[in-house]
Tab-separated table of C-alpha atoms and ligand atoms in Angstrom:
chain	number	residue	atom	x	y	z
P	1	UNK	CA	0.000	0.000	0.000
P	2	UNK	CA	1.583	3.394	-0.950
P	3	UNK	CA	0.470	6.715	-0.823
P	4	UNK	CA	0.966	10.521	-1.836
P	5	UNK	CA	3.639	10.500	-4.676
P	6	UNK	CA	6.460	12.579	-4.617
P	7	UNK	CA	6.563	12.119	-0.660
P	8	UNK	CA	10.717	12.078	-0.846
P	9	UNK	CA	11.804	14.165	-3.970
P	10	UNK	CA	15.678	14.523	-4.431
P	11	UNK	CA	16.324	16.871	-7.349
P	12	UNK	CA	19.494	17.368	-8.852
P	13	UNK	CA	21.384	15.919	-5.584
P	14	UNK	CA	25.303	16.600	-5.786
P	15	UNK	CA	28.314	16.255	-3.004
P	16	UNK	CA	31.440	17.007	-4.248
P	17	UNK	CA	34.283	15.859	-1.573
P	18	UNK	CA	36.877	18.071	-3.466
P	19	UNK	CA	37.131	20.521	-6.326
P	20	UNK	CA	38.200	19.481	-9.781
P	21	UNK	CA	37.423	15.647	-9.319
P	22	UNK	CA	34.249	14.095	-9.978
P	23	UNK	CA	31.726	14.949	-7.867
P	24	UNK	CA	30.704	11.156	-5.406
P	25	UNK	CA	27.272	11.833	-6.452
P	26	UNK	CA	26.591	13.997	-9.377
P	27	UNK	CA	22.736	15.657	-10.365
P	28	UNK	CA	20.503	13.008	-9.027
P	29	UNK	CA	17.008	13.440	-9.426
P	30	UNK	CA	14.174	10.937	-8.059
P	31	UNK	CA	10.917	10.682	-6.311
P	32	UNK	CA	9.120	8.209	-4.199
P	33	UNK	CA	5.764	7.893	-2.773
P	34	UNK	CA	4.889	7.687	0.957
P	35	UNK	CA	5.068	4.065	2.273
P	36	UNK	CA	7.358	3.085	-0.949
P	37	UNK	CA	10.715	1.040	-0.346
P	38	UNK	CA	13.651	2.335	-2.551
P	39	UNK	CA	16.516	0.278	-3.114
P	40	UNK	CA	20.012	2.233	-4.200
P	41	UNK	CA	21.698	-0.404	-6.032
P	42	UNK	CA	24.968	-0.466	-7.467
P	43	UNK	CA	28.830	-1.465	-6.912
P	44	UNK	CA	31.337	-0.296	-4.156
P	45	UNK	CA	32.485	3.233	-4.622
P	46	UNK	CA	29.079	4.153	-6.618
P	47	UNK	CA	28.009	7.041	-4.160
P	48	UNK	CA	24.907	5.194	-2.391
P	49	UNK	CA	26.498	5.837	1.007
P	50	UNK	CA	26.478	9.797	-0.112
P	51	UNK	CA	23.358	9.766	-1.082
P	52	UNK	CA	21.755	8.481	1.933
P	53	UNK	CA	23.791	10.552	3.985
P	54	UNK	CA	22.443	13.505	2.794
P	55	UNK	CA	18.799	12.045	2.945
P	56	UNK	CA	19.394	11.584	6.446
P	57	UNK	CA	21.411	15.356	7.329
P	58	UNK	CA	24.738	13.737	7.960
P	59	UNK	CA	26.213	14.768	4.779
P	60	UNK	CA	25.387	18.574	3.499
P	61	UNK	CA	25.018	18.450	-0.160
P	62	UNK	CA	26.952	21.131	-2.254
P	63	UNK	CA	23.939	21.491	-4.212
P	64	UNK	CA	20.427	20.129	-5.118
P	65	UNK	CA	17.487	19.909	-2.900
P	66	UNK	CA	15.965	16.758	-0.175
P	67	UNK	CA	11.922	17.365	0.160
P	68	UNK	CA	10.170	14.885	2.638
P	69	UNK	CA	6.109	15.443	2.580
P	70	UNK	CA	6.828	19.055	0.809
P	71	UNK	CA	8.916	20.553	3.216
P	72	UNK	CA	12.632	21.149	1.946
P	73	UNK	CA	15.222	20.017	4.289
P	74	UNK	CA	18.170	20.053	2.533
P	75	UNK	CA	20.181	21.455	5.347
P	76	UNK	CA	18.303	21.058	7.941
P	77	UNK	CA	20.360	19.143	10.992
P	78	UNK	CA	19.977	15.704	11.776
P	79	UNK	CA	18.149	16.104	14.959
P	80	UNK	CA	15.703	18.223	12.928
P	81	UNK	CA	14.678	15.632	10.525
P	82	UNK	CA	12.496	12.584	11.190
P	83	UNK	CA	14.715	9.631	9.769
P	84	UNK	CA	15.394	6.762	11.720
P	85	UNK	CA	18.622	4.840	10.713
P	86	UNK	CA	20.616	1.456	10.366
P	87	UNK	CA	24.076	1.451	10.027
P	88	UNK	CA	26.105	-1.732	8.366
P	89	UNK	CA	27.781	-1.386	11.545
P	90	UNK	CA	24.379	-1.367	14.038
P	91	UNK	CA	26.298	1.145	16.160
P	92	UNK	CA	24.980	0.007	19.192
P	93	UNK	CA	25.413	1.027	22.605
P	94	UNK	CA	27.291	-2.247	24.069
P	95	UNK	CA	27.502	-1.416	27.862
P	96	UNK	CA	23.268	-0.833	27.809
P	97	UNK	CA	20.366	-3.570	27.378
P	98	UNK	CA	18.596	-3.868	24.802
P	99	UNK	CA	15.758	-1.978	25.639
P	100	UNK	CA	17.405	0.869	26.846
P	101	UNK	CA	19.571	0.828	23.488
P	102	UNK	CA	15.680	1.010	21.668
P	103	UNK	CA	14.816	3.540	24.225
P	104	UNK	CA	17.691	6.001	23.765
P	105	UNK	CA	15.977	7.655	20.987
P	106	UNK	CA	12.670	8.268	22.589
P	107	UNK	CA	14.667	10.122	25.488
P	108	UNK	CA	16.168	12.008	23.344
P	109	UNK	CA	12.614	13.824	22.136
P	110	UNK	CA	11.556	13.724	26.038
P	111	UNK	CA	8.568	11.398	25.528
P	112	UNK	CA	7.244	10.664	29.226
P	113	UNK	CA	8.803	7.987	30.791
P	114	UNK	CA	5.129	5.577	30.585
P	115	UNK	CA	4.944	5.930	26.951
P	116	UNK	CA	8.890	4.968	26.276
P	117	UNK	CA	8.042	1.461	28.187
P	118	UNK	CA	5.183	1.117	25.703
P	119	UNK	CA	6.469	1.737	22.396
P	120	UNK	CA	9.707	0.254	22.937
P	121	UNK	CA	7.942	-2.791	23.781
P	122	UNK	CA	5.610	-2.479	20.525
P	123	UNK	CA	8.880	-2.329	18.499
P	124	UNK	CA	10.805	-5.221	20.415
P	125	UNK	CA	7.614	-6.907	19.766
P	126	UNK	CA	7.762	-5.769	15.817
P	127	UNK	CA	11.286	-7.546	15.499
P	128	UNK	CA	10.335	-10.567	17.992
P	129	UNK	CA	12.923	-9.163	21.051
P	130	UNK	CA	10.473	-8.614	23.332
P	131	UNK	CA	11.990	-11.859	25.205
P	132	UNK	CA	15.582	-10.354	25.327
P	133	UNK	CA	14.246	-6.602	26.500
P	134	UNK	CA	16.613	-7.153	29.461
P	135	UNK	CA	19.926	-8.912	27.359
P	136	UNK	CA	23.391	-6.934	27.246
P	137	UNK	CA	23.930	-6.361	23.341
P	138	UNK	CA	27.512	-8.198	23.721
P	139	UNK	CA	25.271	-11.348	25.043
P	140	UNK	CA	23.238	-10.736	21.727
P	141	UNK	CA	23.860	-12.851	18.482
P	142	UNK	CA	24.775	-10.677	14.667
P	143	UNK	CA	20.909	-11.735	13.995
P	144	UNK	CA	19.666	-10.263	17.084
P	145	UNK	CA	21.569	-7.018	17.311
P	146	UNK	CA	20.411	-6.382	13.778
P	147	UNK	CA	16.914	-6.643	15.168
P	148	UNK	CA	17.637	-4.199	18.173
P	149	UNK	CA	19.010	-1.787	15.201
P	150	UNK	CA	15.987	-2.133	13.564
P	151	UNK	CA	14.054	-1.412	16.702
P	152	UNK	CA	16.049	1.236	17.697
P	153	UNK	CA	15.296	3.023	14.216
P	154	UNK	CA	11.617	2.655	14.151
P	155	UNK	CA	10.596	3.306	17.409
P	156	UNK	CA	10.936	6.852	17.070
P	157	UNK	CA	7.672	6.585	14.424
P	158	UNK	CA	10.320	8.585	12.170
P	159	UNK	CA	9.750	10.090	7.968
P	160	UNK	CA	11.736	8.160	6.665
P	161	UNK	CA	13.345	4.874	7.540
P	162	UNK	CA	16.879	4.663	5.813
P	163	UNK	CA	19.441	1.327	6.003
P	164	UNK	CA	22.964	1.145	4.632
P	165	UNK	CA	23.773	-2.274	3.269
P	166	UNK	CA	22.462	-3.693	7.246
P	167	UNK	CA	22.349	-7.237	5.975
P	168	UNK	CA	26.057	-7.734	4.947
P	169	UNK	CA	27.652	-8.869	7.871
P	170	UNK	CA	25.063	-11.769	8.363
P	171	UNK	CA	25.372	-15.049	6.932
P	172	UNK	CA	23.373	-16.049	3.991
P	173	UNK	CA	20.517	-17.901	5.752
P	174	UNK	CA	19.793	-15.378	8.348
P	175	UNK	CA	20.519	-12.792	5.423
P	176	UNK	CA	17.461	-14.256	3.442
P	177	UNK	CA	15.195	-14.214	6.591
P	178	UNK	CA	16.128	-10.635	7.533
P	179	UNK	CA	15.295	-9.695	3.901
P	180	UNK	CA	11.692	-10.901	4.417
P	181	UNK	CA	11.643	-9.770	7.829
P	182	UNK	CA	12.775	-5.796	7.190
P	183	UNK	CA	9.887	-5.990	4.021
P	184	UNK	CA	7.166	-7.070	6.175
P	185	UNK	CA	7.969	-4.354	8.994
P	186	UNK	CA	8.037	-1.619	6.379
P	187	UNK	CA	5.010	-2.507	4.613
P	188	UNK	CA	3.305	-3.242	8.037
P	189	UNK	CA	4.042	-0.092	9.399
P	190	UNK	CA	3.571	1.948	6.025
P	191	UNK	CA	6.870	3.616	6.645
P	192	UNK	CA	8.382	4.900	3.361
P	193	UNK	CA	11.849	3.330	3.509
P	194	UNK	CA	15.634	3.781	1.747
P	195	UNK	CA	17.520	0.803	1.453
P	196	UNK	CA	21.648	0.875	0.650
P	197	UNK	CA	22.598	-2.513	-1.064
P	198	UNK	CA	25.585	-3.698	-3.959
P	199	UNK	CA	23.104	-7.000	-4.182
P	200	UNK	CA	20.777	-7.045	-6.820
P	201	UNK	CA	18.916	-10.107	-5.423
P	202	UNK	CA	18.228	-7.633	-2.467
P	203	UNK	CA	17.137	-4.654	-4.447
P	204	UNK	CA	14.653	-6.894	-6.878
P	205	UNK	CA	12.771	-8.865	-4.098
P	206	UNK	CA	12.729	-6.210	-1.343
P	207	UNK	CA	12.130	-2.840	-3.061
P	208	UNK	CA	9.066	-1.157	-4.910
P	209	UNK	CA	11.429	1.289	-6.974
P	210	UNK	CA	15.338	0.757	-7.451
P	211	UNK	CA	17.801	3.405	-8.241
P	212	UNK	CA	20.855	2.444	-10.198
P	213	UNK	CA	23.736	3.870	-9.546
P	214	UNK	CA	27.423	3.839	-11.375
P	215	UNK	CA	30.095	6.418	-10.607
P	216	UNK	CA	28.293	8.869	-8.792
P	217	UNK	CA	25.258	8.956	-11.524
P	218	UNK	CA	21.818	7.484	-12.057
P	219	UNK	CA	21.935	4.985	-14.722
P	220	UNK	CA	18.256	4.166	-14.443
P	221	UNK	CA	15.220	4.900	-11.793
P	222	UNK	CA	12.584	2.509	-11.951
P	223	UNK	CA	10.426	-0.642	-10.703
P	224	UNK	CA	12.309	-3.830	-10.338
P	225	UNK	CA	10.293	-5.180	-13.496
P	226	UNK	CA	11.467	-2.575	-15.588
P	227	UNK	CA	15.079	-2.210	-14.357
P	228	UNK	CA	15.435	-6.028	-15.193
P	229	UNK	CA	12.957	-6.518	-17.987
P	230	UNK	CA	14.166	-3.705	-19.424
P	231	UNK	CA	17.184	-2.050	-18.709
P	232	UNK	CA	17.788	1.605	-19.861
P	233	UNK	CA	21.803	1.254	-20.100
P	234	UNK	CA	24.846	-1.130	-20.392
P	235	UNK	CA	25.625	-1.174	-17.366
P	236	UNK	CA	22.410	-1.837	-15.772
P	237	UNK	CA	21.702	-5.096	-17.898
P	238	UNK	CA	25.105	-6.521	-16.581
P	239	UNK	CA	24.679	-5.431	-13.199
P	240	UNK	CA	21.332	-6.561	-12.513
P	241	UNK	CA	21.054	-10.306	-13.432
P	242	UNK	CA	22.984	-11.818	-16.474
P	243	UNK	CA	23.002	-10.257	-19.532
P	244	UNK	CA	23.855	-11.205	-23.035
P	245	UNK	CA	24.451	-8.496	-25.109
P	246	UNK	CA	24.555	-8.759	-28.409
P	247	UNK	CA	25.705	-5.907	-30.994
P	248	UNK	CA	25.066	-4.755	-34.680
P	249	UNK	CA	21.560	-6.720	-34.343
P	250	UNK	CA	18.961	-6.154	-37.154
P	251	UNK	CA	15.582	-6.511	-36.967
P	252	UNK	CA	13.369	-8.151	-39.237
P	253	UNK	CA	9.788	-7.259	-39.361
P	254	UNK	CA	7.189	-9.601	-40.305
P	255	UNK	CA	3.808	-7.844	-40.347
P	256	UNK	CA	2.780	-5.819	-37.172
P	257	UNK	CA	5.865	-7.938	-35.584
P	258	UNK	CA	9.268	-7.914	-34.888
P	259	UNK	CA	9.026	-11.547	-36.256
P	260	UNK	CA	13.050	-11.979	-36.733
P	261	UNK	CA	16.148	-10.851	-35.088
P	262	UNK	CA	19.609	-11.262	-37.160
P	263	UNK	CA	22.916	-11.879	-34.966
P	264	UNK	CA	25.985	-11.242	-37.054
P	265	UNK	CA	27.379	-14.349	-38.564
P	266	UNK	CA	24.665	-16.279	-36.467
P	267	UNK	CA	21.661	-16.327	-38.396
P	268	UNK	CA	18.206	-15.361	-37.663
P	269	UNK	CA	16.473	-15.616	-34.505
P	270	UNK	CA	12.797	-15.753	-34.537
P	271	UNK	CA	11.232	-13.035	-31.777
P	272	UNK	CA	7.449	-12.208	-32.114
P	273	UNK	CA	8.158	-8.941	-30.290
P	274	UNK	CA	11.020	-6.584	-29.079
P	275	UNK	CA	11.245	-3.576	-27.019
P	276	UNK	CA	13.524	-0.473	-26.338
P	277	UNK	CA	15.640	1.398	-28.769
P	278	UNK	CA	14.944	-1.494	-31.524
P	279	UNK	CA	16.767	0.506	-34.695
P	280	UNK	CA	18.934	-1.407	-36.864
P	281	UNK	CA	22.882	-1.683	-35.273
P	282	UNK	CA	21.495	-1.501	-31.724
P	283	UNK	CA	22.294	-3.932	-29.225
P	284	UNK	CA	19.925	-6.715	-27.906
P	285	UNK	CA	19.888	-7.830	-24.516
P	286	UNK	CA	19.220	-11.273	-24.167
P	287	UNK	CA	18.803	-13.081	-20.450
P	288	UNK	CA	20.305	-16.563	-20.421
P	289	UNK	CA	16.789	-17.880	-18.986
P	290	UNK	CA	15.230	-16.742	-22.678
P	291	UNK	CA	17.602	-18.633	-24.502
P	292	UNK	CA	17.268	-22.790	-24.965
P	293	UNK	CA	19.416	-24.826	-26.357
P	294	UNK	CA	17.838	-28.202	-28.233
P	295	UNK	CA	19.667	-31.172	-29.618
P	296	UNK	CA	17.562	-30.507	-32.866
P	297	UNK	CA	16.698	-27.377	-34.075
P	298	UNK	CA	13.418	-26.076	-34.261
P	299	UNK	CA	12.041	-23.144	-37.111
P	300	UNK	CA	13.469	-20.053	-36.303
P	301	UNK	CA	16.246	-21.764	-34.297
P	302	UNK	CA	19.947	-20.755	-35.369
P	303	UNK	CA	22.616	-23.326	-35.054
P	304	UNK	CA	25.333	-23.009	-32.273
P	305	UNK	CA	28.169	-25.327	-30.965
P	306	UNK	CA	28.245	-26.044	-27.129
P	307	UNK	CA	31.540	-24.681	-25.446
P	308	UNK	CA	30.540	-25.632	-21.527
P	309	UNK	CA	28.297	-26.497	-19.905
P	310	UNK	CA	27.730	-26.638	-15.568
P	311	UNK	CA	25.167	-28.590	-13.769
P	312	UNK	CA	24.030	-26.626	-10.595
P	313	UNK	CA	20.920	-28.890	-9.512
P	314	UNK	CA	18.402	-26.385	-10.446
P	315	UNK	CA	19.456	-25.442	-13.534
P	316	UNK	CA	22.038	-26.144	-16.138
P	317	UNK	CA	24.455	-23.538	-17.774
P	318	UNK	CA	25.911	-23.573	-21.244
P	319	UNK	CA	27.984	-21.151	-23.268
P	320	UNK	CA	27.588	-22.051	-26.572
P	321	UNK	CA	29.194	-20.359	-29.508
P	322	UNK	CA	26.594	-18.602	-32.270
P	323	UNK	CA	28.510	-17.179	-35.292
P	324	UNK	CA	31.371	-15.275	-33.330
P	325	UNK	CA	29.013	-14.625	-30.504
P	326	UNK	CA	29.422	-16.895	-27.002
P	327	UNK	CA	26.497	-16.851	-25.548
P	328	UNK	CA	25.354	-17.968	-22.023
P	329	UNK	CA	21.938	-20.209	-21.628
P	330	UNK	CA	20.315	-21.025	-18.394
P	331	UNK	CA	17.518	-23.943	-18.514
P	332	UNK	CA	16.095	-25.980	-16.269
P	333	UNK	CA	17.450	-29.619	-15.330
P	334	UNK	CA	15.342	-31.938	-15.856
P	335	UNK	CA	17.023	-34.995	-15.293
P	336	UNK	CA	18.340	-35.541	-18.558
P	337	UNK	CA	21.994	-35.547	-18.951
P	338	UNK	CA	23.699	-32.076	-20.627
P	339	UNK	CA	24.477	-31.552	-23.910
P	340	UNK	CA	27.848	-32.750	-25.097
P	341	UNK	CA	30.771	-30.369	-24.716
P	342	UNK	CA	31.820	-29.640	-28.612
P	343	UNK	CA	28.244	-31.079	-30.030
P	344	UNK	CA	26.276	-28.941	-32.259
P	345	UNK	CA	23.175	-27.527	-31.344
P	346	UNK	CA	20.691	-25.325	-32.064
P	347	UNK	CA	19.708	-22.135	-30.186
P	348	UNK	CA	16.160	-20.593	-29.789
P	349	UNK	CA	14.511	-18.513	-27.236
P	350	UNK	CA	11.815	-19.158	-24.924
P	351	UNK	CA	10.957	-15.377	-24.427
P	352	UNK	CA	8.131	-13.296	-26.889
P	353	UNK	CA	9.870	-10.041	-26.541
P	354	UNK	CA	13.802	-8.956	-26.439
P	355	UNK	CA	15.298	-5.778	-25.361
P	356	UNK	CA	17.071	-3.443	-26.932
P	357	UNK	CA	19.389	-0.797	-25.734
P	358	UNK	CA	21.005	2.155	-27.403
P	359	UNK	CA	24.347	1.415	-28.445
K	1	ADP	N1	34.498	11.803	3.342
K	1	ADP	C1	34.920	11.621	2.084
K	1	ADP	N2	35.897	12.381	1.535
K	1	ADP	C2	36.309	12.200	0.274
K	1	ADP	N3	35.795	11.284	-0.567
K	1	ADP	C3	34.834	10.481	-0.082
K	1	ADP	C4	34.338	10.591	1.260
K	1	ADP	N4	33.356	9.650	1.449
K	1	ADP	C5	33.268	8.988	0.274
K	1	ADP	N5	34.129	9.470	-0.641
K	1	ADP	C6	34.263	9.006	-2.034
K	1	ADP	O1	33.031	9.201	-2.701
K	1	ADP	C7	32.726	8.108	-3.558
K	1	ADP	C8	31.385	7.498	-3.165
K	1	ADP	O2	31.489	6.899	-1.890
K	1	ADP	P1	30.256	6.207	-1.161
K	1	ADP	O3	29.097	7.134	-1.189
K	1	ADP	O4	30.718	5.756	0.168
K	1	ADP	O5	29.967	4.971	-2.125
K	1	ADP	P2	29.187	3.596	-1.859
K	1	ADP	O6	28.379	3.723	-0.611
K	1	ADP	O7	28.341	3.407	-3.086
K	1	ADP	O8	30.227	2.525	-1.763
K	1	ADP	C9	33.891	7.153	-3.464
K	1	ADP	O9	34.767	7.425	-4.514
K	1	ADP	C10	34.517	7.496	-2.131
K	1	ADP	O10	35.887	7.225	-2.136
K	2	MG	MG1	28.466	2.565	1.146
């Protein structure tokens, strides 16, 4: 359930650590309704951290404008705004319980003593703590210190609830469990949320809208369907998911449809649709889970020569060689053994529509 667009606007948002380099985040513009999740995605050194920062008043932008609900608060203080925080760190107060550690906040604003019992209890209860109000944090596994974080960040009923990468320094299980966890506690409470991740599995299953970020720019703002379905840039197709990307590709209509794409030297692919920037030259992103490979080719199949091929359970992955493009195919297993490194093949796809993106 979301609400009133435009509830967090960031327009043209730019810090620039030092003159005559590149600014660590450079004109970024983006909006979000109330109660949405936003994910900012992308690799180490991208300027998410930045970002944030400035969402949350620890970081004064050198130009550009924060609104939450309207009101600009570009540089207004910290203690001014209504953000509650999670650091990769937790940043904890060790020698306190846990409760007291959810508390701290709450004292902070002076809320009467009565009411701070209540509503850190309704937020150790939101995380499932409410057993441990009384634990030291250093008596506390990574799991459950995560959850006082958590705690310690909502309970103040802030604006905006913002994260930096707080899953990384759990261990995969308790990392996929957290991911659920953090989702349902946002939606529950409504709270319009901005989450700090490099992991694209995070940023597709936990966020309504993801912005992509590379070298202190936004590649590509969007819904997680569109950033992966159909990916504005380069660099978001290889970042988010796998990504074959084919160049010089020609289309060939057939009616009201795409009916045929041409890869050079390969052949011709059929394709009842295609989307993006489909002129002739352009580059065509095809996932490896729209590609098949089959012992006998089918119309509309073009011939290809397995190079590898890896059984992971689940699924099976080949590269196969089309023409001078390798290309990398994902299918199911289904029991049957793989095809034969070095065996011919033919390729066709399992997908109505491929992407395009501008060269
Ligand atoms: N306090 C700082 N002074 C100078 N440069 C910084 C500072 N903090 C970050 N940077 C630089 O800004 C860029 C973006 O950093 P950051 O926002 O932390 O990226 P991310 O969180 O995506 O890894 C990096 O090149 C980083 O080295
Ligand atoms: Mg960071």
């Amino acid at each position: 359930m979301t609400g009133t667009p435009g509830y967090l606007e960031i327009s043209s948002l730019t810090k620039r650590y030092k003159e005559g380099i590149a600014p660590a985040v450079g004109d970024v513009s983006l909006s979000v309704a109330e109660g949405e999740f936003l994910a900012l995605l992308g690799p180490s050194g991208c300027g998410k951290t930045t970002t944030l920062r400035m969402i949350a008043g620890l970081i004064d932008p050198t130009s550009g404008t924060v609104r939450v609900a309207g009101k600009d608060i570009t540089h207004a203080p910290v203690h001014k705004r209504s953000v509650g925080m999670v650091f990769q760190s937790y940043a904890l107060f060790p020698h306190l319980d846990v409760k007291s550690n959810v508390a701290y906040g709450l004292q902070m604003r002076r809320v009467p003593k009565t009411e701070i019992a209540t509503r850190v209890n309704e937020a150790l209860k939101l995380v499932r703590l409410d057993h441990l109000a009384d634990r030291r944090i250093t008596a506390l596994s990574g799991g459950q210190q995560q959850r006082v974080a958590l705690a310690r960040a909502i309970v103040i009923n802030p604006q905006l609830f913002l994260m930096d990468e707080p899953l990384s320094n759990l261990d995969a299980k308790l990392r996929d469990a957290m991911r659920n966890e953090i989702r349902g506690i946002q939606q529950r409470m409504g709270i319009t949320s901005v989450f700090v991740t490099h992991d694209q599995g995070e940023a597709l299953t936990m966020a309504d809208k993801i912005a992509v970020m590379s070298e202190g720019k936004l590649e590509q703002f969007g819904s997680p369907t569109e950033i992966y379905e159909r990916p504005a840039t380069r660099f978001v197709a290889e970042f988010v998911g796998q990504a074959n990307l084919v160049e010089n590709v020609r289309v060939i209509p057939d009616g009201g449809r795409a009916g045929m794409i041409e890869l050079p030297g390969a052949g011709r692919l059929a394709v009842p649709r295609v989307s993006g920037e489909y002129r002739d030259g352009a580059t065509a992103m095809i996932r490896p889970h729209q590609l098949e490979v089959r012992p006998a080719a089918r119309p509309g199949d073009i011939p290809a020569r397995i190079r590898s091929s890896v059984y992971f359970g689940d699924t099976v992955q080949y590269e196969v060689e089309a023409g001078a493009n390798l290309l990398k195919v994902q299918m199911f297993a289904d029991g049957a053994p793989a095809l034969p490194v070095g065996s011919d093949a033919a390729i066709g796809t399992t997908t109505d529509c491929v992407h395009f993106i501008a060269a």
